[in-house]
mmCIF file of C-alpha atoms in Angstrom:
data_model
loop_
_atom_site.group_PDB
_atom_site.id
_atom_site.type_symbol
_atom_site.label_atom_id
_atom_site.label_comp_id
_atom_site.label_asym_id
_atom_site.label_seq_id
_atom_site.Cartn_x
_atom_site.Cartn_y
_atom_site.Cartn_z
ATOM 1 C CA UNK A 269 -0.011 -0.300 -0.081
ATOM 2 C CA UNK A 270 1.434 3.443 -0.705
ATOM 3 C CA UNK A 271 2.202 5.751 2.076
ATOM 4 C CA UNK A 272 -1.095 8.764 0.902
ATOM 5 C CA UNK A 273 -3.558 5.228 0.666
ATOM 6 C CA UNK A 274 -2.391 4.615 4.431
ATOM 7 C CA UNK A 275 -2.804 7.897 5.301
ATOM 8 C CA UNK A 276 -6.461 7.906 3.620
ATOM 9 C CA UNK A 277 -7.175 4.904 5.633
ATOM 10 C CA UNK A 278 -6.979 7.599 8.875
ATOM 11 C CA UNK A 279 -3.782 6.319 11.799
ATOM 12 C CA UNK A 280 -4.299 5.517 15.229
ATOM 13 C CA UNK A 281 -2.976 9.055 15.992
ATOM 14 C CA UNK A 282 -2.784 11.921 14.342
ATOM 15 C CA UNK A 283 1.024 12.690 12.891
ATOM 16 C CA UNK A 284 0.368 15.870 14.817
ATOM 17 C CA UNK A 285 -2.959 18.234 16.129
ATOM 18 C CA UNK A 286 -3.888 22.204 15.650
ATOM 19 C CA UNK A 287 -4.063 23.463 19.241
ATOM 20 C CA UNK A 288 -6.052 26.524 19.801
ATOM 21 C CA UNK A 289 -5.939 27.308 23.365
ATOM 22 C CA UNK A 290 -7.596 30.108 23.532
ATOM 23 C CA UNK A 291 -9.663 32.856 21.504
ATOM 24 C CA UNK A 292 -8.814 35.957 22.902
ATOM 25 C CA UNK A 293 -6.896 37.502 20.936
ATOM 26 C CA UNK A 294 -4.981 41.620 21.201
ATOM 27 C CA UNK A 295 -5.727 41.811 17.170
ATOM 28 C CA UNK A 296 -8.519 41.502 15.303
ATOM 29 C CA UNK A 297 -6.580 39.616 11.944
ATOM 30 C CA UNK A 298 -9.243 40.227 9.081
ATOM 31 C CA UNK A 299 -9.366 36.792 7.904
ATOM 32 C CA UNK A 300 -8.675 35.324 11.364
ATOM 33 C CA UNK A 301 -9.991 31.036 10.887
ATOM 34 C CA UNK A 302 -11.472 31.171 14.693
ATOM 35 C CA UNK A 303 -12.834 34.808 14.594
ATOM 36 C CA UNK A 304 -10.806 35.198 17.591
ATOM 37 C CA UNK A 305 -11.125 38.507 19.481
ATOM 38 C CA UNK A 306 -12.539 37.278 23.595
ATOM 39 C CA UNK A 307 -11.619 34.416 25.304
ATOM 40 C CA UNK A 308 -14.574 31.927 25.812
ATOM 41 C CA UNK A 309 -15.071 31.349 29.350
ATOM 42 C CA UNK A 310 -15.459 27.594 29.070
ATOM 43 C CA UNK A 311 -11.705 27.339 28.129
ATOM 44 C CA UNK A 312 -10.267 24.159 29.806
ATOM 45 C CA UNK A 313 -8.003 24.539 33.173
ATOM 46 C CA UNK A 314 -4.847 24.523 33.563
ATOM 47 C CA UNK A 315 -5.132 20.963 34.844
ATOM 48 C CA UNK A 316 -7.647 20.049 32.133
ATOM 49 C CA UNK A 317 -5.060 21.049 29.639
ATOM 50 C CA UNK A 318 -2.223 19.165 31.409
ATOM 51 C CA UNK A 319 -4.152 15.795 31.323
ATOM 52 C CA UNK A 320 -4.219 16.952 27.351
ATOM 53 C CA UNK A 321 -0.534 16.805 27.449
ATOM 54 C CA UNK A 322 -0.704 13.489 29.006
ATOM 55 C CA UNK A 323 -2.855 11.715 26.602
ATOM 56 C CA UNK A 324 -1.711 12.634 23.195
ATOM 57 C CA UNK A 325 1.811 12.094 25.207
ATOM 58 C CA UNK A 326 0.552 7.834 25.754
ATOM 59 C CA UNK A 327 -0.599 8.267 22.380
ATOM 60 C CA UNK A 328 2.911 9.234 20.754
ATOM 61 C CA UNK A 329 2.224 12.108 18.852
ATOM 62 C CA UNK A 330 4.680 13.624 17.409
ATOM 63 C CA UNK A 331 4.096 17.258 17.566
ATOM 64 C CA UNK A 332 1.551 19.783 18.408
ATOM 65 C CA UNK A 333 1.165 23.011 16.581
ATOM 66 C CA UNK A 334 -0.022 25.612 19.152
ATOM 67 C CA UNK A 335 -2.367 28.452 18.102
ATOM 68 C CA UNK A 336 -5.554 30.955 18.700
ATOM 69 C CA UNK A 337 -6.379 33.772 19.277
ATOM 70 C CA UNK A 338 -3.223 34.580 20.741
ATOM 71 C CA UNK A 339 -1.874 31.692 22.603
ATOM 72 C CA UNK A 340 0.706 33.956 24.768
ATOM 73 C CA UNK A 341 -2.373 35.585 26.504
ATOM 74 C CA UNK A 342 -3.148 32.638 28.569
ATOM 75 C CA UNK A 343 -1.209 33.160 31.798
ATOM 76 C CA UNK A 344 -0.327 29.757 31.971
ATOM 77 C CA UNK A 345 0.550 29.943 28.914
ATOM 78 C CA UNK A 346 4.535 28.988 29.254
ATOM 79 C CA UNK A 347 3.752 26.429 31.979
ATOM 80 C CA UNK A 348 2.047 24.143 29.239
ATOM 81 C CA UNK A 349 5.235 24.838 27.228
ATOM 82 C CA UNK A 350 7.008 23.185 29.385
ATOM 83 C CA UNK A 351 4.481 20.949 30.745
ATOM 84 C CA UNK A 352 4.484 19.288 27.386
ATOM 85 C CA UNK A 353 8.715 19.517 26.148
ATOM 86 C CA UNK A 354 9.010 17.919 29.792
ATOM 87 C CA UNK A 355 6.582 14.537 28.587
ATOM 88 C CA UNK A 356 8.053 14.475 25.037
ATOM 89 C CA UNK A 357 5.198 16.657 22.750
ATOM 90 C CA UNK A 358 6.802 19.112 20.763
ATOM 91 C CA UNK A 359 5.191 22.367 20.464
ATOM 92 C CA UNK A 360 5.279 24.757 17.967
ATOM 93 C CA UNK A 361 3.074 27.525 18.323
ATOM 94 C CA UNK A 362 2.173 30.266 16.491
ATOM 95 C CA UNK A 363 1.965 34.267 17.769
ATOM 96 C CA UNK A 364 1.719 37.098 16.660
ATOM 97 C CA UNK A 365 4.885 38.225 18.491
ATOM 98 C CA UNK A 366 3.497 40.508 21.218
ATOM 99 C CA UNK A 367 4.865 38.269 24.310
ATOM 100 C CA UNK A 368 8.508 37.319 22.981
ATOM 101 C CA UNK A 369 10.183 39.756 24.615
ATOM 102 C CA UNK A 370 14.009 39.434 25.316
ATOM 103 C CA UNK A 371 14.038 36.866 28.208
ATOM 104 C CA UNK A 372 11.526 35.374 26.357
ATOM 105 C CA UNK A 373 13.533 34.904 23.336
ATOM 106 C CA UNK A 374 16.674 33.606 25.616
ATOM 107 C CA UNK A 375 13.815 31.185 27.215
ATOM 108 C CA UNK A 376 13.361 29.925 24.182
ATOM 109 C CA UNK A 377 16.639 29.510 22.746
ATOM 110 C CA UNK A 378 17.843 26.981 25.581
ATOM 111 C CA UNK A 379 15.164 24.652 24.654
ATOM 112 C CA UNK A 380 15.105 21.905 22.701
ATOM 113 C CA UNK A 381 11.392 20.501 20.895
ATOM 114 C CA UNK A 382 10.042 24.522 20.345
ATOM 115 C CA UNK A 383 9.417 25.472 17.213
ATOM 116 C CA UNK A 384 8.728 29.309 17.172
ATOM 117 C CA UNK A 385 6.139 30.193 14.242
ATOM 118 C CA UNK A 386 5.579 34.442 13.579
ATOM 119 C CA UNK A 387 2.442 35.752 11.412
ATOM 120 C CA UNK A 388 3.140 38.340 9.369
ATOM 121 C CA UNK A 389 1.280 38.932 6.108
ATOM 122 C CA UNK A 390 2.553 41.812 4.603
ATOM 123 C CA UNK A 391 6.187 42.143 3.729
ATOM 124 C CA UNK A 392 5.455 46.076 4.525
ATOM 125 C CA UNK A 393 3.737 47.576 7.120
ATOM 126 C CA UNK A 394 0.829 48.783 4.405
ATOM 127 C CA UNK A 395 -0.011 45.355 3.018
ATOM 128 C CA UNK A 396 0.792 43.567 6.641
ATOM 129 C CA UNK A 397 -1.142 46.124 8.817
ATOM 130 C CA UNK A 398 -4.176 46.252 6.496
ATOM 131 C CA UNK A 399 -5.466 42.834 7.984
ATOM 132 C CA UNK A 400 -3.596 41.791 10.944
ATOM 133 C CA UNK A 401 -4.232 45.891 12.305
ATOM 134 C CA UNK A 402 -1.978 49.057 13.159
ATOM 135 C CA UNK A 403 1.432 48.036 14.374
ATOM 136 C CA UNK A 404 1.603 44.338 14.034
ATOM 137 C CA UNK A 405 4.408 44.987 11.603
ATOM 138 C CA UNK A 406 6.508 45.897 14.017
ATOM 139 C CA UNK A 407 5.641 43.781 16.484
ATOM 140 C CA UNK A 408 6.454 40.969 14.471
ATOM 141 C CA UNK A 409 9.702 42.389 13.764
ATOM 142 C CA UNK A 410 10.739 42.556 17.416
ATOM 143 C CA UNK A 411 10.155 39.882 17.984
ATOM 144 C CA UNK A 412 12.297 37.905 15.174
ATOM 145 C CA UNK A 413 15.443 40.020 16.798
ATOM 146 C CA UNK A 414 14.989 39.280 19.666
ATOM 147 C CA UNK A 415 14.409 35.649 18.395
ATOM 148 C CA UNK A 416 17.726 35.953 16.367
ATOM 149 C CA UNK A 417 19.697 37.704 18.761
ATOM 150 C CA UNK A 418 18.369 34.641 21.882
ATOM 151 C CA UNK A 419 20.676 32.427 19.393
ATOM 152 C CA UNK A 420 16.731 30.866 19.111
ATOM 153 C CA UNK A 421 17.756 29.152 15.814
ATOM 154 C CA UNK A 422 15.408 28.650 12.673
ATOM 155 C CA UNK A 423 12.040 30.863 13.736
ATOM 156 C CA UNK A 424 9.657 30.606 11.305
ATOM 157 C CA UNK A 425 7.455 33.415 9.522
ATOM 158 C CA UNK A 426 4.365 32.399 8.723
ATOM 159 C CA UNK A 427 3.213 34.057 5.600
ATOM 160 C CA UNK A 428 -0.912 33.720 4.452
ATOM 161 C CA UNK A 429 -0.568 33.934 0.774
ATOM 162 C CA UNK A 430 -3.313 37.129 -0.942
ATOM 163 C CA UNK A 431 -3.740 39.218 -3.706
ATOM 164 C CA UNK A 432 -1.910 41.864 -2.106
ATOM 165 C CA UNK A 433 1.123 40.320 -0.487
ATOM 166 C CA UNK A 434 1.720 37.557 -3.500
ATOM 167 C CA UNK A 435 4.238 40.013 -5.363
ATOM 168 C CA UNK A 436 6.522 40.278 -2.122
ATOM 169 C CA UNK A 437 6.977 36.530 -2.515
ATOM 170 C CA UNK A 438 10.967 37.656 -2.304
ATOM 171 C CA UNK A 439 10.637 40.711 0.081
ATOM 172 C CA UNK A 440 9.664 37.857 2.282
ATOM 173 C CA UNK A 441 12.106 35.786 1.200
ATOM 174 C CA UNK A 442 14.445 38.741 2.398
ATOM 175 C CA UNK A 443 13.143 39.001 5.151
ATOM 176 C CA UNK A 444 13.540 35.458 6.827
ATOM 177 C CA UNK A 445 17.606 35.858 5.197
ATOM 178 C CA UNK A 446 17.462 39.327 7.990
ATOM 179 C CA UNK A 447 15.745 37.425 10.692
ATOM 180 C CA UNK A 448 17.669 33.610 9.985
ATOM 181 C CA UNK A 449 14.335 32.462 9.586
ATOM 182 C CA UNK A 450 12.694 29.706 7.639
ATOM 183 C CA UNK A 451 9.805 31.175 5.282
ATOM 184 C CA UNK A 452 6.329 29.215 5.702
ATOM 185 C CA UNK A 453 3.535 29.893 3.014
ATOM 186 C CA UNK A 454 -0.089 29.064 3.740
ATOM 187 C CA UNK A 455 -3.493 29.579 2.434
ATOM 188 C CA UNK A 456 -6.372 31.997 2.417
ATOM 189 C CA UNK A 457 -9.075 29.514 3.867
ATOM 190 C CA UNK A 458 -12.007 30.828 3.612
ATOM 191 C CA UNK A 459 -13.419 30.538 6.930
ATOM 192 C CA UNK A 460 -13.896 32.363 10.400
ATOM 193 C CA UNK A 461 -13.668 35.899 9.381
ATOM 194 C CA UNK A 462 -11.957 35.132 5.893
ATOM 195 C CA UNK A 463 -15.386 34.304 4.931
ATOM 196 C CA UNK A 464 -15.878 37.782 4.834
ATOM 197 C CA UNK A 465 -12.983 38.823 2.939
ATOM 198 C CA UNK A 466 -12.309 35.773 1.065
ATOM 199 C CA UNK A 467 -14.112 37.529 -2.106
ATOM 200 C CA UNK A 468 -11.345 40.540 -2.059
ATOM 201 C CA UNK A 469 -8.258 38.402 -0.930
ATOM 202 C CA UNK A 470 -7.848 35.544 -2.290
ATOM 203 C CA UNK A 471 -4.871 35.332 -4.860
ATOM 204 C CA UNK A 472 -6.272 36.522 -8.326
ATOM 205 C CA UNK A 473 -5.398 33.429 -11.138
ATOM 206 C CA UNK A 474 -2.267 35.038 -12.546
ATOM 207 C CA UNK A 475 -0.944 35.034 -8.692
ATOM 208 C CA UNK A 476 -1.878 31.376 -8.563
ATOM 209 C CA UNK A 477 0.800 30.467 -11.218
ATOM 210 C CA UNK A 478 2.980 32.970 -9.903
ATOM 211 C CA UNK A 479 2.880 31.830 -6.699
ATOM 212 C CA UNK A 480 2.886 28.372 -8.093
ATOM 213 C CA UNK A 481 5.957 28.962 -10.170
ATOM 214 C CA UNK A 482 8.253 31.181 -7.008
ATOM 215 C CA UNK A 483 7.492 27.012 -5.226
ATOM 216 C CA UNK A 484 8.920 25.232 -7.649
ATOM 217 C CA UNK A 485 11.921 27.411 -8.192
ATOM 218 C CA UNK A 486 12.386 27.845 -4.365
ATOM 219 C CA UNK A 487 11.928 23.762 -3.939
ATOM 220 C CA UNK A 488 12.173 23.323 -0.401
ATOM 221 C CA UNK A 489 14.250 26.189 0.667
ATOM 222 C CA UNK A 490 10.227 27.373 1.729
ATOM 223 C CA UNK A 491 8.061 25.552 3.565
ATOM 224 C CA UNK A 492 3.993 25.480 2.681
ATOM 225 C CA UNK A 493 2.923 22.141 5.346
ATOM 226 C CA UNK A 494 0.047 20.810 2.726
ATOM 227 C CA UNK A 495 -1.435 24.520 1.580
ATOM 228 C CA UNK A 496 -1.281 23.807 -2.232
ATOM 229 C CA UNK A 497 -1.488 20.633 -2.910
ATOM 230 C CA UNK A 498 -4.302 21.765 -5.823
ATOM 231 C CA UNK A 499 -2.245 24.192 -7.509
ATOM 232 C CA UNK A 500 -0.584 20.760 -8.397
ATOM 233 C CA UNK A 501 -2.643 20.919 -11.367
ATOM 234 C CA UNK A 502 -0.809 23.408 -13.167
ATOM 235 C CA UNK A 503 1.696 20.917 -13.619
ATOM 236 C CA UNK A 504 1.587 17.872 -15.506
ATOM 237 C CA UNK A 505 -1.054 15.342 -15.269
ATOM 238 C CA UNK A 506 1.306 12.338 -14.344
ATOM 239 C CA UNK A 507 1.720 14.948 -10.767
ATOM 240 C CA UNK A 508 4.916 15.095 -11.778
ATOM 241 C CA UNK A 509 4.400 18.859 -10.933
ATOM 242 C CA UNK A 510 3.227 18.606 -7.058
ATOM 243 C CA UNK A 511 5.198 20.676 -5.146
ATOM 244 C CA UNK A 512 6.994 19.174 -1.501
ATOM 245 C CA UNK A 513 3.942 17.485 0.514
ATOM 246 C CA UNK A 514 1.098 15.971 1.539
ATOM 247 C CA UNK A 515 -1.312 15.761 -1.880
ATOM 248 C CA UNK A 516 -4.613 14.906 0.136
ATOM 249 C CA UNK A 517 -7.008 16.916 2.879
ATOM 250 C CA UNK A 518 -5.495 15.244 5.653
ATOM 251 C CA UNK A 519 -8.582 16.223 7.544
ATOM 252 C CA UNK A 520 -9.355 13.089 10.733
ATOM 253 C CA UNK A 521 -6.968 11.568 8.767
ATOM 254 C CA UNK A 522 -3.786 12.374 9.735
ATOM 255 C CA UNK A 523 -4.818 15.513 11.817
ATOM 256 C CA UNK A 524 -7.282 17.504 12.986
ATOM 257 C CA UNK A 525 -7.972 20.672 15.749
ATOM 258 C CA UNK A 526 -8.645 20.696 19.686
ATOM 259 C CA UNK A 527 -10.833 24.519 20.258
ATOM 260 C CA UNK A 528 -9.981 25.886 23.671
ATOM 261 C CA UNK A 529 -13.278 24.627 25.277
ATOM 262 C CA UNK A 530 -12.246 20.470 23.723
ATOM 263 C CA UNK A 531 -14.420 20.233 21.426
ATOM 264 C CA UNK A 532 -12.442 18.456 18.625
ATOM 265 C CA UNK A 533 -12.369 19.026 14.756
ATOM 266 C CA UNK A 534 -12.158 17.286 11.533
ATOM 267 C CA UNK A 535 -10.125 19.819 9.916
ATOM 268 C CA UNK A 536 -7.988 22.893 11.663
ATOM 269 C CA UNK A 537 -9.627 25.302 8.736
ATOM 270 C CA UNK A 538 -13.353 24.633 9.428
ATOM 271 C CA UNK A 539 -14.483 25.246 12.861
ATOM 272 C CA UNK A 540 -17.883 23.864 12.202
ATOM 273 C CA UNK A 541 -20.412 21.877 13.854
ATOM 274 C CA UNK A 542 -20.678 20.175 10.269
ATOM 275 C CA UNK A 543 -17.529 19.278 11.368
ATOM 276 C CA UNK A 544 -17.517 18.386 14.930
ATOM 277 C CA UNK A 545 -16.128 15.151 15.923
ATOM 278 C CA UNK A 546 -16.601 15.012 19.585
ATOM 279 C CA UNK A 547 -15.746 16.793 22.698
ATOM 280 C CA UNK A 548 -12.440 15.353 24.741
ATOM 281 C CA UNK A 549 -14.197 16.533 28.068
ATOM 282 C CA UNK A 550 -17.743 14.724 27.011
ATOM 283 C CA UNK A 551 -16.850 12.016 24.813
ATOM 284 C CA UNK A 552 -13.802 9.639 26.905
ATOM 285 C CA UNK A 553 -11.165 11.859 26.574
ATOM 286 C CA UNK A 554 -9.285 12.384 22.966
ATOM 287 C CA UNK A 555 -8.061 9.432 22.103
ATOM 288 C CA UNK A 556 -11.886 8.485 22.538
ATOM 289 C CA UNK A 557 -12.798 10.878 20.121
ATOM 290 C CA UNK A 558 -10.021 10.197 17.273
ATOM 291 C CA UNK A 559 -10.991 6.449 16.892
ATOM 292 C CA UNK A 560 -14.515 5.859 18.029
ATOM 293 C CA UNK A 561 -15.629 8.957 15.598
ATOM 294 C CA UNK A 562 -18.484 8.788 13.432
ATOM 295 C CA UNK A 563 -17.276 11.306 11.677
ATOM 296 C CA UNK A 564 -13.661 10.499 11.792
ATOM 297 C CA UNK A 565 -14.664 7.252 10.751
ATOM 298 C CA UNK A 566 -16.232 8.669 7.180
ATOM 299 C CA UNK A 567 -13.647 10.582 6.503
ATOM 300 C CA UNK A 568 -12.000 7.579 6.601
ATOM 301 C CA UNK A 569 -13.809 5.603 4.511
ATOM 302 C CA UNK A 570 -13.265 5.189 0.581
ATOM 303 C CA UNK A 571 -13.560 8.160 -1.170
ATOM 304 C CA UNK A 572 -15.354 8.808 -4.585
ATOM 305 C CA UNK A 573 -13.397 12.136 -5.449
ATOM 306 C CA UNK A 574 -17.004 12.816 -7.070
ATOM 307 C CA UNK A 575 -16.661 14.325 -10.469
ATOM 308 C CA UNK A 576 -12.839 15.600 -9.550
ATOM 309 C CA UNK A 577 -12.193 12.086 -10.863
ATOM 310 C CA UNK A 578 -13.014 12.629 -14.465
ATOM 311 C CA UNK A 579 -10.318 14.877 -14.173
ATOM 312 C CA UNK A 580 -6.715 14.177 -16.053
ATOM 313 C CA UNK A 581 -4.882 15.928 -12.566
ATOM 314 C CA UNK A 582 -6.874 15.037 -10.127
ATOM 315 C CA UNK A 583 -4.388 12.710 -8.998
ATOM 316 C CA UNK A 584 -2.020 15.407 -9.134
ATOM 317 C CA UNK A 585 -4.369 17.325 -6.539
ATOM 318 C CA UNK A 586 -7.308 15.257 -5.089
ATOM 319 C CA UNK A 587 -9.641 17.746 -5.879
ATOM 320 C CA UNK A 588 -8.318 20.338 -3.384
ATOM 321 C CA UNK A 589 -9.302 21.644 -0.101
ATOM 322 C CA UNK A 590 -12.616 20.414 1.965
ATOM 323 C CA UNK A 591 -12.685 23.733 4.135
ATOM 324 C CA UNK A 592 -12.555 25.829 0.994
ATOM 325 C CA UNK A 593 -15.478 24.460 -0.500
ATOM 326 C CA UNK A 594 -17.775 23.718 2.274
ATOM 327 C CA UNK A 595 -17.006 27.830 3.432
ATOM 328 C CA UNK A 596 -17.667 28.879 0.057
ATOM 329 C CA UNK A 597 -21.351 26.572 -0.903
ATOM 330 C CA UNK A 598 -19.623 24.150 -2.922
ATOM 331 C CA UNK A 599 -19.909 20.735 -2.939
ATOM 332 C CA UNK A 600 -17.872 19.045 -0.702
ATOM 333 C CA UNK A 601 -16.962 16.594 -3.737
ATOM 334 C CA UNK A 602 -16.332 18.668 -6.240
ATOM 335 C CA UNK A 603 -14.029 21.499 -7.829
ATOM 336 C CA UNK A 604 -11.715 23.655 -5.077
ATOM 337 C CA UNK A 605 -12.717 26.805 -5.666
ATOM 338 C CA UNK A 606 -9.706 28.098 -6.945
ATOM 339 C CA UNK A 607 -9.654 24.904 -9.497
ATOM 340 C CA UNK A 608 -6.534 26.064 -11.308
ATOM 341 C CA UNK A 609 -7.801 24.097 -14.376
ATOM 342 C CA UNK A 610 -10.824 25.853 -14.342
ATOM 343 C CA UNK A 611 -13.917 23.649 -12.941
ATOM 344 C CA UNK A 612 -15.374 25.393 -10.029
ATOM 345 C CA UNK A 613 -16.078 28.272 -12.353
ATOM 346 C CA UNK A 614 -19.576 27.636 -13.401
ATOM 347 C CA UNK A 615 -20.140 26.350 -9.668
ATOM 348 C CA UNK A 616 -19.327 29.749 -8.562
ATOM 349 C CA UNK A 617 -21.583 31.816 -10.971
ATOM 350 C CA UNK A 618 -24.245 29.376 -10.045
ATOM 351 C CA UNK A 619 -26.772 29.552 -7.725
ATOM 352 C CA UNK A 620 -24.922 28.486 -3.711
ATOM 353 C CA UNK A 621 -25.530 28.392 -0.349
ATOM 354 C CA UNK A 622 -23.127 29.349 1.750
ATOM 355 C CA UNK A 623 -22.933 28.243 5.398
ATOM 356 C CA UNK A 624 -23.281 30.248 8.612
ATOM 357 C CA UNK A 625 -20.546 30.543 11.089
ATOM 358 C CA UNK A 626 -22.085 28.370 13.257
ATOM 359 C CA UNK A 627 -19.520 30.672 16.034
ATOM 360 C CA UNK A 628 -17.719 34.438 16.131
ATOM 361 C CA UNK A 629 -15.718 35.508 19.248
ATOM 362 C CA UNK A 630 -14.802 39.592 17.429
ATOM 363 C CA UNK A 631 -14.718 41.835 19.463
ATOM 364 C CA UNK A 632 -18.098 43.374 19.537
ATOM 365 C CA UNK A 633 -16.291 47.259 19.344
ATOM 366 C CA UNK A 634 -13.447 47.845 17.569
ATOM 367 C CA UNK A 635 -10.225 48.860 18.815
ATOM 368 C CA UNK A 636 -6.788 50.937 18.479
ATOM 369 C CA UNK A 637 -5.362 47.566 16.659
ATOM 370 C CA UNK A 638 -8.894 47.412 14.359
ATOM 371 C CA UNK A 639 -7.369 46.177 10.684
ATOM 372 C CA UNK A 640 -8.593 48.489 7.868
ATOM 373 C CA UNK A 641 -10.423 45.849 5.665
ATOM 374 C CA UNK A 642 -12.915 45.280 8.894
ATOM 375 C CA UNK A 643 -13.468 48.716 9.549
ATOM 376 C CA UNK A 644 -14.480 48.796 5.458
ATOM 377 C CA UNK A 645 -16.440 45.544 6.116
ATOM 378 C CA UNK A 646 -17.787 44.901 9.004
ATOM 379 C CA UNK A 647 -21.001 42.748 8.752
ATOM 380 C CA UNK A 648 -24.178 41.851 10.819
ATOM 381 C CA UNK A 649 -24.013 38.426 12.540
ATOM 382 C CA UNK A 650 -27.001 37.622 10.530
ATOM 383 C CA UNK A 651 -25.464 37.617 7.330
ATOM 384 C CA UNK A 652 -24.416 34.634 5.863
ATOM 385 C CA UNK A 653 -20.576 34.978 5.767
ATOM 386 C CA UNK A 654 -19.709 35.914 1.943
ATOM 387 C CA UNK A 655 -22.483 36.330 -1.120
ATOM 388 C CA UNK A 656 -22.000 35.239 -4.129
ATOM 389 C CA UNK A 657 -18.476 35.409 -5.984
ATOM 390 C CA UNK A 658 -17.780 39.415 -6.309
ATOM 391 C CA UNK A 659 -14.955 37.626 -9.146
ATOM 392 C CA UNK A 660 -14.996 34.137 -10.327
ATOM 393 C CA UNK A 661 -11.658 33.422 -9.058
ATOM 394 C CA UNK A 662 -10.587 31.921 -12.730
ATOM 395 C CA UNK A 663 -12.586 34.262 -14.921
ATOM 396 C CA UNK A 664 -10.957 35.448 -18.472
ATOM 397 C CA UNK A 665 -8.032 32.897 -17.295
ATOM 398 C CA UNK A 666 -6.309 30.091 -19.686
ATOM 399 C CA UNK A 667 -4.612 27.365 -17.244
#
């Protein structure tokens, strides 16, 4: 059995998982996947978090991606990080850098088994602060400087690719080089507040090609996770043009998400009732949810691939991203909304039912850190997250 086929049927434990420790955040990023801002008063206690870490150790989970919200805002964050390391659970945490002081940077530099990922969505303050909020560019660069000066090796710079920053890829690489960091590019997903701004932010077709060519040219020097396997269809139909990474949706098979209150979701990019697999407090612990959830069993069963199996590029892109399809109102067995072969164009132009958000932790009133886009695009909660596409992702584009 090929490795990818083994993954399709699921593993006894996830290779890694995402754990949102809190929805509290000092920023209000316009494209936030989890609509973070306010803390949920039900979030797991320190003791409950320790119990989760103990279970991950027993399951031999390789590492956990800790995020939020802004995880370092939790008063017990540093304790939980040390607790995980002491229990052989590797930690990669994502932060906007607000709490990465010289002292904390020195601590991180002295600790093995910890990776730090600084979020930066523009290579200039103008582009970054447009979606992340005033001052966030300077905060991120200060954190990178503190890490570099403390001797921390190989911090990651995490960039969500948008139509405003695709033209800055070389500049992002220069920033990574300056701070002895590694560049990590991720895809914009239309979930959380990202649903509000996807029409305005997702890369245009010619930019998708620009991104693909740039990633091919930079080989293994840039990390992507598995964000861009839909771009593989730009290459030959035999899949030889695939980018590094797993060209497969790993939701419920090799990855999942734990949210601040212990709810487990199949996909880190789809915090929605439809992808809710259970709660580790109510349903016998994380291992029980992972191994017995009916939702996970369904995701691990043989998939037909739907209409995409008729495409000669199916083996390269595997139909694209489940979350991107769901939150743009497309069928899960249909093409990705950013299908580079143009197969989603008719579906996007037709009548679609876009799912309403099942939760929103956004702050009720603007703050000084509110990004420009939220000021322009604040919507009533009773409205669906997005309307029909203002512009087809592939309008007028020939692959």
